[in-house]
Short mmCIF file of C-alpha atoms in Angstrom, two decimals:
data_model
loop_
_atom_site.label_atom_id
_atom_site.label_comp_id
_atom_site.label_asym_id
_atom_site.label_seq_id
_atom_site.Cartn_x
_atom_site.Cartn_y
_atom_site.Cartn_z
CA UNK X 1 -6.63 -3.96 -17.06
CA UNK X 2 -5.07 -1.16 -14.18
CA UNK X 3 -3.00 -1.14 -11.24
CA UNK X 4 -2.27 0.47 -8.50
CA UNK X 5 0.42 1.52 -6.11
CA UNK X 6 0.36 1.78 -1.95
CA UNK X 7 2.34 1.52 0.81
CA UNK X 8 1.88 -0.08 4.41
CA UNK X 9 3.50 1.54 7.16
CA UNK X 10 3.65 -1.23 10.36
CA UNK X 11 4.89 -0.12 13.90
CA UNK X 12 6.90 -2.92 15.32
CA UNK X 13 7.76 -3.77 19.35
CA UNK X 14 10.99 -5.49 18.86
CA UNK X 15 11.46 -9.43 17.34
CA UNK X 16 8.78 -11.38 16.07
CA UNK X 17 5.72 -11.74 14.03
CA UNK X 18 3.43 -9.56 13.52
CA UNK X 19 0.19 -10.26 11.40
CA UNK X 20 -0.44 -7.69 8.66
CA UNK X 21 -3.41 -9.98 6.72
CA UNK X 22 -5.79 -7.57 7.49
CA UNK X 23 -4.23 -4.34 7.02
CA UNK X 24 -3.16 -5.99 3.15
CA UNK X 25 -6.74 -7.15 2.54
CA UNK X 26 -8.26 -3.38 3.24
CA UNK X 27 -5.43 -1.81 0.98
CA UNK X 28 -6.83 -4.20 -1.67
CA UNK X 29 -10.13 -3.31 -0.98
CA UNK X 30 -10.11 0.05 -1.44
CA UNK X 31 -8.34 -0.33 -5.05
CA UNK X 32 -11.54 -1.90 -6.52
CA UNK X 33 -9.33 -4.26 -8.42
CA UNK X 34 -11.18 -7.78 -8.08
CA UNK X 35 -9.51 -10.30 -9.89
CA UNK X 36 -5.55 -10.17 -10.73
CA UNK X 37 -2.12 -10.26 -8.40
CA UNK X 38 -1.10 -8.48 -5.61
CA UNK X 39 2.73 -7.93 -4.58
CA UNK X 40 4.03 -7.52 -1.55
CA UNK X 41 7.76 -5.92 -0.99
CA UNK X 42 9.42 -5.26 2.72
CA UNK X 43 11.76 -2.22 1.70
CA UNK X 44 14.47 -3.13 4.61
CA UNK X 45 16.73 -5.64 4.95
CA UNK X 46 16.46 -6.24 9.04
CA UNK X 47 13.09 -6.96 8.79
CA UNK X 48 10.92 -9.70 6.16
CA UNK X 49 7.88 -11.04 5.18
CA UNK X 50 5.91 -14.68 5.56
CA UNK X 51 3.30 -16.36 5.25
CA UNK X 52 2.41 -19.22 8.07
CA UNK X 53 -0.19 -20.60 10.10
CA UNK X 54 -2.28 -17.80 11.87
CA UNK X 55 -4.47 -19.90 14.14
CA UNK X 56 -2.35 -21.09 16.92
CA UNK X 57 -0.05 -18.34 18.45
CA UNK X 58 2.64 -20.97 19.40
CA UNK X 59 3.19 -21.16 16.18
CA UNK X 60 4.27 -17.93 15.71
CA UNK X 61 6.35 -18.18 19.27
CA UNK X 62 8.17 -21.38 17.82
CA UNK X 63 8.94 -19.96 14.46
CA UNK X 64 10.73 -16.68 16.38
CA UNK X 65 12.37 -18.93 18.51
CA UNK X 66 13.79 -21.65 15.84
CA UNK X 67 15.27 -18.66 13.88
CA UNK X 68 16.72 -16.71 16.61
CA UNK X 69 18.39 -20.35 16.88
CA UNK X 70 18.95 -20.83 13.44
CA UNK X 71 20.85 -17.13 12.78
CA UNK X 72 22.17 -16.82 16.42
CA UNK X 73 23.39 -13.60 18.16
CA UNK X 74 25.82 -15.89 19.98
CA UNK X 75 27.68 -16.33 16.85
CA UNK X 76 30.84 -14.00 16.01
CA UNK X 77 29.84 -11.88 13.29
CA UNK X 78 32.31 -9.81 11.26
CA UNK X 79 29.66 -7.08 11.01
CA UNK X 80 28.59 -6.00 14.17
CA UNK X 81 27.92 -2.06 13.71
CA UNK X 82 25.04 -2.26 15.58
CA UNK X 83 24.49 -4.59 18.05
CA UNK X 84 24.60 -8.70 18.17
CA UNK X 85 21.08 -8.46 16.66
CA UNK X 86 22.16 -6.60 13.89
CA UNK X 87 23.49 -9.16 11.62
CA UNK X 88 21.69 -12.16 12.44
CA UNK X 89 18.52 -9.99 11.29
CA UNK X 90 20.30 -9.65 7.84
CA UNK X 91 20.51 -14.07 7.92
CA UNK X 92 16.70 -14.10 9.05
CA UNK X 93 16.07 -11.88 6.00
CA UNK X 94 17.92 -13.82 3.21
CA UNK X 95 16.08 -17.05 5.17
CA UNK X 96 12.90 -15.63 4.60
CA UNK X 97 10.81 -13.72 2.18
CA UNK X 98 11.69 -10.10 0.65
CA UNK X 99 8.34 -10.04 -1.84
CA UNK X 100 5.19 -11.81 -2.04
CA UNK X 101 3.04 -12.42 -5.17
CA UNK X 102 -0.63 -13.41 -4.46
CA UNK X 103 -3.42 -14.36 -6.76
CA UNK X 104 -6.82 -11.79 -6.18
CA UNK X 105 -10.15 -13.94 -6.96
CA UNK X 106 -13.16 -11.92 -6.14
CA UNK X 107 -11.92 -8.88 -4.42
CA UNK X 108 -9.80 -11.85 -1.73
CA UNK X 109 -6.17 -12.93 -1.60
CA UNK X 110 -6.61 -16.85 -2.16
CA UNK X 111 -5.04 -17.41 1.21
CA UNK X 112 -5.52 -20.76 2.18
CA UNK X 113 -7.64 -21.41 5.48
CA UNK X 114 -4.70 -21.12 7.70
CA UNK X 115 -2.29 -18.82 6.21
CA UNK X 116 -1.89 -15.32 7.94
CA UNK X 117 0.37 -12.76 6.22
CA UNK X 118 3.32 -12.02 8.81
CA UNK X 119 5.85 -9.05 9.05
CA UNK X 120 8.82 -10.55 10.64
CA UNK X 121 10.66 -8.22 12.68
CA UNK X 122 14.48 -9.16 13.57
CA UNK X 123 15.75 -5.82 15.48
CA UNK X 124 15.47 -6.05 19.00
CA UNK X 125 14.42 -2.59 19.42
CA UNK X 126 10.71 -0.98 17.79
CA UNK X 127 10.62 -0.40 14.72
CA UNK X 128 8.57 1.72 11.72
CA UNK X 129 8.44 -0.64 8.84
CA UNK X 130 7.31 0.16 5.19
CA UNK X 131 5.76 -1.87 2.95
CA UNK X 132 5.17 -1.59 -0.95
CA UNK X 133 1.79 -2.86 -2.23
CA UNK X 134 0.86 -2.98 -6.00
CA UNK X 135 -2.12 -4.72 -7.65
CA UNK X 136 -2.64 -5.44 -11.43
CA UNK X 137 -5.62 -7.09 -12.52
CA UNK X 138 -9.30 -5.62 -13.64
CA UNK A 1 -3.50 -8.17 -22.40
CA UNK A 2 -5.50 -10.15 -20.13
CA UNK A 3 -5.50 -12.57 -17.36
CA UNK A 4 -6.20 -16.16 -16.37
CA UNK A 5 -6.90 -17.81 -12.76
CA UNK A 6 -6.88 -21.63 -11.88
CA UNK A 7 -5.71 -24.08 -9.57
CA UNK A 8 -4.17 -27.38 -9.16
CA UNK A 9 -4.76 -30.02 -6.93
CA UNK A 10 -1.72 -32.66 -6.17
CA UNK A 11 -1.66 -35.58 -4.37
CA UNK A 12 0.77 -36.36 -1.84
CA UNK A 13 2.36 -39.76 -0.17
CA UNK A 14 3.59 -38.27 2.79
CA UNK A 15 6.65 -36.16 3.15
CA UNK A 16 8.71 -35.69 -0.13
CA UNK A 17 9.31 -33.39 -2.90
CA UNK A 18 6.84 -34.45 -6.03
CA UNK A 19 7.66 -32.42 -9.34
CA UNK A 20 4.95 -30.51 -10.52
CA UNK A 21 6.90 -29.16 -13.74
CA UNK A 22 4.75 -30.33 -16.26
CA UNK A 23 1.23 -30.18 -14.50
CA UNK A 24 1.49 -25.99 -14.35
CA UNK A 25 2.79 -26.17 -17.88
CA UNK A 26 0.15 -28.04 -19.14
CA UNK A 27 -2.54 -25.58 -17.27
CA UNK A 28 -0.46 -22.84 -18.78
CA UNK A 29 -1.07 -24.38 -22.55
CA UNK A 30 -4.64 -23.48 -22.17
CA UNK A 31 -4.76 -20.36 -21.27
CA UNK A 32 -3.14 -19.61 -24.54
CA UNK A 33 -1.04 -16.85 -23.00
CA UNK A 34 2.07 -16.74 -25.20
CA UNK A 35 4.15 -14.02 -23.36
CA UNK A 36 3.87 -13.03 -19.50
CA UNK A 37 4.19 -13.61 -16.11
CA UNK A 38 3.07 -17.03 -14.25
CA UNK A 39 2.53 -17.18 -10.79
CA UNK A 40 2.14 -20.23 -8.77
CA UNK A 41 1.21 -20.09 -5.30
CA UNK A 42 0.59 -22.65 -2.47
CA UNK A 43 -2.15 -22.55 -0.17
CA UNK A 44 -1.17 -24.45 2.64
CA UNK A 45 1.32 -24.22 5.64
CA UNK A 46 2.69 -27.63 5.94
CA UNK A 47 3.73 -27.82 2.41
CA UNK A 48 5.71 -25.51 -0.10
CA UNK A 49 7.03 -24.66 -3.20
CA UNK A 50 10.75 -25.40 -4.66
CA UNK A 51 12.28 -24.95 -7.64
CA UNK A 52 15.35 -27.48 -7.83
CA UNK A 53 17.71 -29.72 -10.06
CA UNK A 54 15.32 -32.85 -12.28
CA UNK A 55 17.84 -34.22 -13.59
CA UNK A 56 19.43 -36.69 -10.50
CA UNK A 57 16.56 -38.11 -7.93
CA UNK A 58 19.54 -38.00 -5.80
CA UNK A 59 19.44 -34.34 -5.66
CA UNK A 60 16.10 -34.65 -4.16
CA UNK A 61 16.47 -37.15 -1.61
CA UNK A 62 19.76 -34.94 -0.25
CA UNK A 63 17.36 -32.07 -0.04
CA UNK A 64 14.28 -34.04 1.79
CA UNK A 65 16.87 -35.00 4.39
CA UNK A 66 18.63 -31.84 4.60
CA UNK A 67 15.37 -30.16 5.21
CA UNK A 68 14.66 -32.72 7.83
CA UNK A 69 17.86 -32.40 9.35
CA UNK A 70 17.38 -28.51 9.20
CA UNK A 71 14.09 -28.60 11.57
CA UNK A 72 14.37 -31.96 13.22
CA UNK A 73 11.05 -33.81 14.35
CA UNK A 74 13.48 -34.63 17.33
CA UNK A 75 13.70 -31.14 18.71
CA UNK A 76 10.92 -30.11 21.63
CA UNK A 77 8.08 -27.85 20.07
CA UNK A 78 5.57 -25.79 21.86
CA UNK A 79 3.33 -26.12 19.07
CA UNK A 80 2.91 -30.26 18.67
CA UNK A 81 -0.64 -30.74 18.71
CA UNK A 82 -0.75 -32.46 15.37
CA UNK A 83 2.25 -34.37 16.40
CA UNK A 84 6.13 -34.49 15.53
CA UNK A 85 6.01 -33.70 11.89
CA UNK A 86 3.63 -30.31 13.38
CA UNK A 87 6.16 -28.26 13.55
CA UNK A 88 9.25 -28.81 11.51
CA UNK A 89 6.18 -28.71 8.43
CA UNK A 90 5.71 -25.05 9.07
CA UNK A 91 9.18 -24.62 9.43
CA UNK A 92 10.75 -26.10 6.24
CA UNK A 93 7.79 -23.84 4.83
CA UNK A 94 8.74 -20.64 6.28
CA UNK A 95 12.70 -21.58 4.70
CA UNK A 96 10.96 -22.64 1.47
CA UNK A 97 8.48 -20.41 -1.03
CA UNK A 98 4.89 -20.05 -1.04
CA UNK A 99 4.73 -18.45 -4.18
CA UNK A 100 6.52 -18.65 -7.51
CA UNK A 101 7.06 -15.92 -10.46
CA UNK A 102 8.33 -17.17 -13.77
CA UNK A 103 8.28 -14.87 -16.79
CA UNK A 104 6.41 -16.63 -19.79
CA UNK A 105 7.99 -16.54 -23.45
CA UNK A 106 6.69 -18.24 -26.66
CA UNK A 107 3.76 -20.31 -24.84
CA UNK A 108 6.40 -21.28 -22.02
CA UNK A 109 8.25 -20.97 -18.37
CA UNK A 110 11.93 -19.98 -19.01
CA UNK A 111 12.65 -22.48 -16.59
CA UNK A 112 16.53 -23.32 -17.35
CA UNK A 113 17.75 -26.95 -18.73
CA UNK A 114 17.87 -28.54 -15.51
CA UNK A 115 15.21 -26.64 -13.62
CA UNK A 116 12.18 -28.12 -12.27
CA UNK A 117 9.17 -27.04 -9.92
CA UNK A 118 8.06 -29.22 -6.56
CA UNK A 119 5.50 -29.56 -4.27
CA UNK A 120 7.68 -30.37 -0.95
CA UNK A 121 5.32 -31.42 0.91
CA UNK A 122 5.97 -31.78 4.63
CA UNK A 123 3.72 -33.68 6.75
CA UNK A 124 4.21 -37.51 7.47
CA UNK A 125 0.87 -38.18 5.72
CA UNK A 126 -0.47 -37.99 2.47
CA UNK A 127 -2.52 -35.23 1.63
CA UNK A 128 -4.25 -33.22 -1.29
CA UNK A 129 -2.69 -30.20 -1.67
CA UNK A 130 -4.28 -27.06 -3.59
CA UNK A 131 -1.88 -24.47 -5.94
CA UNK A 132 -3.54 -20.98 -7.31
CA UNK A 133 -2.15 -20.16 -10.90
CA UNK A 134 -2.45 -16.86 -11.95
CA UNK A 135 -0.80 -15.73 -15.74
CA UNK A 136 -0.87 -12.29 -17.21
CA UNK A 137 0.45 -11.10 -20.35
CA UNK A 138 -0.86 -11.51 -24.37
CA UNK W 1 -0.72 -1.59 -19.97
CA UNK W 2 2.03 -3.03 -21.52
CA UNK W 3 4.85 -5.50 -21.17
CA UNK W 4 8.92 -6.25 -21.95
CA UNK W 5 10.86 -9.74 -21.43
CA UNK W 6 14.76 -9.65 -21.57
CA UNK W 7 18.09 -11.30 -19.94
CA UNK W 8 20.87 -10.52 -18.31
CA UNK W 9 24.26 -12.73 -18.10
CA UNK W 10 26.30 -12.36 -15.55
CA UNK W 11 30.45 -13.54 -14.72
CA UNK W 12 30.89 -14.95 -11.20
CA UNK W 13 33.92 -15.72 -10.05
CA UNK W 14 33.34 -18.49 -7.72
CA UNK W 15 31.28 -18.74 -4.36
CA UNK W 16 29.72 -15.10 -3.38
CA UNK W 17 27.47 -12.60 -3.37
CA UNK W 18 27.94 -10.12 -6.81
CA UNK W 19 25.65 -7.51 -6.66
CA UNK W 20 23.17 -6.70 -9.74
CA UNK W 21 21.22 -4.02 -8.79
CA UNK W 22 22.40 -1.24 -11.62
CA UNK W 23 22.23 -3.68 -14.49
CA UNK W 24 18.54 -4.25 -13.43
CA UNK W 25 18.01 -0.83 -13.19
CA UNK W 26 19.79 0.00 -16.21
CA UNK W 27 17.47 -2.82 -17.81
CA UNK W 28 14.39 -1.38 -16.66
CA UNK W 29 15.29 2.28 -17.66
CA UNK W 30 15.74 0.83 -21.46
CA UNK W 31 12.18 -0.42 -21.49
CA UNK W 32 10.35 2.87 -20.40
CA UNK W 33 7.63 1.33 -18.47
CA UNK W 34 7.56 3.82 -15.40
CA UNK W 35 4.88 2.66 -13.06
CA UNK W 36 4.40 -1.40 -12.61
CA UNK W 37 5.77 -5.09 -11.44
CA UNK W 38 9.62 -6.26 -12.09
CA UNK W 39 10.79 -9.51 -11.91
CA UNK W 40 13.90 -11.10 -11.78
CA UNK W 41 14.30 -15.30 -12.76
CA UNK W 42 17.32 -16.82 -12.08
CA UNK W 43 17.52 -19.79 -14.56
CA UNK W 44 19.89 -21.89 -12.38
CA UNK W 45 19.84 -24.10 -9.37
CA UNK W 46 23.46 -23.81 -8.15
CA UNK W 47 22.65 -19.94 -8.12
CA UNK W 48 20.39 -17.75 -6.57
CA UNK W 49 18.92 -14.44 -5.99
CA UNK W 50 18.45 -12.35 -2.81
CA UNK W 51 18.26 -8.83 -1.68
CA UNK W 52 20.40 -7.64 1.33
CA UNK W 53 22.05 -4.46 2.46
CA UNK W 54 24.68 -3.05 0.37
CA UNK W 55 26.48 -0.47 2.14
CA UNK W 56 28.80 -2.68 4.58
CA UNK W 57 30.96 -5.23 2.82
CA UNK W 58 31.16 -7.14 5.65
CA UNK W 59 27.38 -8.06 5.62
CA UNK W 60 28.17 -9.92 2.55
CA UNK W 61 31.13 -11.05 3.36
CA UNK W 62 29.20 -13.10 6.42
CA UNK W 63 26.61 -13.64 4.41
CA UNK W 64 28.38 -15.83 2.36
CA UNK W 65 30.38 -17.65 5.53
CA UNK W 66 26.82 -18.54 7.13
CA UNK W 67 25.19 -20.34 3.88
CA UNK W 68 28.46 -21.80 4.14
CA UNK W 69 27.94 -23.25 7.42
CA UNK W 70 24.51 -23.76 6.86
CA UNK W 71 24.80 -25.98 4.11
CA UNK W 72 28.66 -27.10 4.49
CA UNK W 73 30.63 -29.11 2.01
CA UNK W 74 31.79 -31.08 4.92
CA UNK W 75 28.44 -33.19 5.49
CA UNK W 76 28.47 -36.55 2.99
CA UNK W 77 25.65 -36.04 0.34
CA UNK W 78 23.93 -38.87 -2.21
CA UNK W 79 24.37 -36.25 -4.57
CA UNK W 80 28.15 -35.60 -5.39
CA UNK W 81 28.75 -35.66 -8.81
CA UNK W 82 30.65 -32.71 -9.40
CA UNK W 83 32.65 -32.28 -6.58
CA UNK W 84 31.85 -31.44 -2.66
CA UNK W 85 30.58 -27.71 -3.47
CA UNK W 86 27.61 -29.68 -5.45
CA UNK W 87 25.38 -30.09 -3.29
CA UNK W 88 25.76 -27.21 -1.06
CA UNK W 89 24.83 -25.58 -3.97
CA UNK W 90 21.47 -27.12 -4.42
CA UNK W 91 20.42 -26.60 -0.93
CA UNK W 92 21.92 -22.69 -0.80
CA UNK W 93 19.52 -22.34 -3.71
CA UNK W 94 16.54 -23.46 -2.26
CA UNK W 95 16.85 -21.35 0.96
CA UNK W 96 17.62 -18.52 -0.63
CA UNK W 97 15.14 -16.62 -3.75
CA UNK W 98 14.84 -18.16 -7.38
CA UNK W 99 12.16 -15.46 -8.08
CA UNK W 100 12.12 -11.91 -7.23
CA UNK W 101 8.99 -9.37 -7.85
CA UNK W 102 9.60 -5.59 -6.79
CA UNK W 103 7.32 -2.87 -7.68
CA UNK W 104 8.33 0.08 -10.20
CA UNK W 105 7.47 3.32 -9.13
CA UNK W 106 8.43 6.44 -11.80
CA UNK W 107 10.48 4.45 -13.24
CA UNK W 108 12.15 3.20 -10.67
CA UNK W 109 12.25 -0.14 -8.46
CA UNK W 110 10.70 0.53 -5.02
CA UNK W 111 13.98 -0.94 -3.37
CA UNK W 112 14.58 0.46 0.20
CA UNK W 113 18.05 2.76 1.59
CA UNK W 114 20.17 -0.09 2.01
CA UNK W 115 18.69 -2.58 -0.76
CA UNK W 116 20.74 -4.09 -3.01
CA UNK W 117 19.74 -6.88 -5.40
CA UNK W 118 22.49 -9.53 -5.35
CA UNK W 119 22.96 -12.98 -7.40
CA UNK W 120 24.31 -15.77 -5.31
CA UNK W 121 26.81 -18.12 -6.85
CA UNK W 122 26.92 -21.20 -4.95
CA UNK W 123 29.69 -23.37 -7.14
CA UNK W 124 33.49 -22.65 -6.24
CA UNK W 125 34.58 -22.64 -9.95
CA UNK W 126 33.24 -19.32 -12.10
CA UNK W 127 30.04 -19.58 -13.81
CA UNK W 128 28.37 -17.57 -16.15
CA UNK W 129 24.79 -17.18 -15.39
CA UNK W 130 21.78 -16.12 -17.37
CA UNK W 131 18.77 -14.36 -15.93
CA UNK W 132 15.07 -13.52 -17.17
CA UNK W 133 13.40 -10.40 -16.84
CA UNK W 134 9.93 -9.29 -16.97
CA UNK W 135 8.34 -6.07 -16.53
CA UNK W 136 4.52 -4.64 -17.10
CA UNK W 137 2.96 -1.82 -16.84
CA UNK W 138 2.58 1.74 -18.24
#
């Protein structure tokens, strides 16, 4: 039994989805661990992970828009440092996932057919996110 | 240490929460892993994992219809080609979990007294739903 | 490769967000496993875990006003047993984190700048609540 630490930095143009399945699955790869579980952690609190469908990009367009309308910017916000996106991206965050723990079968995630693995940017401006990746299995 | 993969496969009647409690505990009995970490994790993205009150079937009826209520069938969608219950399934599984950690001690989840693990699953249909397990420990 | 369980009980007093990151940490510290996988269980379903910023107190302090709204003790439940904050309590905990895994990097967890780990107590009276921790590794 090992493990093994990474990280994942993803460039980001603003809100929304952005697919980071792929870059997750080569990480894995190169750490020659076939079968155990893989852990996923977004290290900010603006930005989260998901998982969701990854086939039909309006999807992905309807799942920005229903939480930019679930955490609105219209709202008045006590904290508002840093724009009306700022704390609306801190609801988005708590709404959605911080870590992700996946089972490794064979060298794969056991992602179901449909599931992509999504960063989900909430800042309206670009953004350089980090990710921390660890593996333990044999 | 070592490690154990398997899977479940549930049954659905359509929209609805459907406990799952004892089915991963029972999977977990066999593995004969006394002390560890037990990950459950659902490979779909109409349908999710919860872990919730088992004591009052009220409880889960108030949170089928707050979910429903949450991302309405009502509401237009630019995703719909599966029809009304398209949508609002992915999501109630976006605001739900997709995977599950639960630290194992003495041959069991330390699930508290009133804790208990669902399938929610989402679409109007019934459908056959697939889990990875994953437990690692001694 | 090797492995520690524990818990950790912690006084709310009433609704809020009380943050718990330095009696995890201290936790973790006691169990000298410097490189691996942390989890946190919360063993209650009128309480709940998340991670959020913790430098501005008024992140929390909105925090807590939007689950509020979210899931409002206003709205007539099936499920009101103990009081109107019942409820709400049960559906703040399932859109918010039961489970939390965060990787442990020289013996410490990879959290980002302005992570904190919080617990969420839903109920309005105080509570004392009881979480399980897990941790392997080297």
């Amino acid at each position: 039994m090992r493990q093994a630490h990474g990280s994942l930095t993803i460039g980001t143009r603003g809100q929304g989805l952005v697919e980071i399945t792929r870059e997750v699955a080569t990480w894995l790869d190169e750490q020659r661990i076939v079968n155990g579980l893989l852990t996923v952690f977004c290290r900010h609190t603006s930005a989260s992970l998901t998982i969701n469908e990854n086939a039909a990009p309006a999807v992905r367009r309807d799942l920005e828009r229903y939480f930019s309308t679930l955490a609105p910017e219209s709202r008045s916000y006590e904290h508002d440092d840093e724009g009306p996106d700022d704390m609306p991206a801190h609801l988005k965050t708590a709404l959605t996932d911080v870590s992700l723990s996946i089972p490794v079968q064979d060298g794969r995630m056991v992602l179901g057919t449909w599931q992509g693995m999504y960063l989900f940017e909430h800042r309206t401006a670009p953004h350089r996110r980090t990710l921390a990746l660890h593996v333990i299995g044999e």
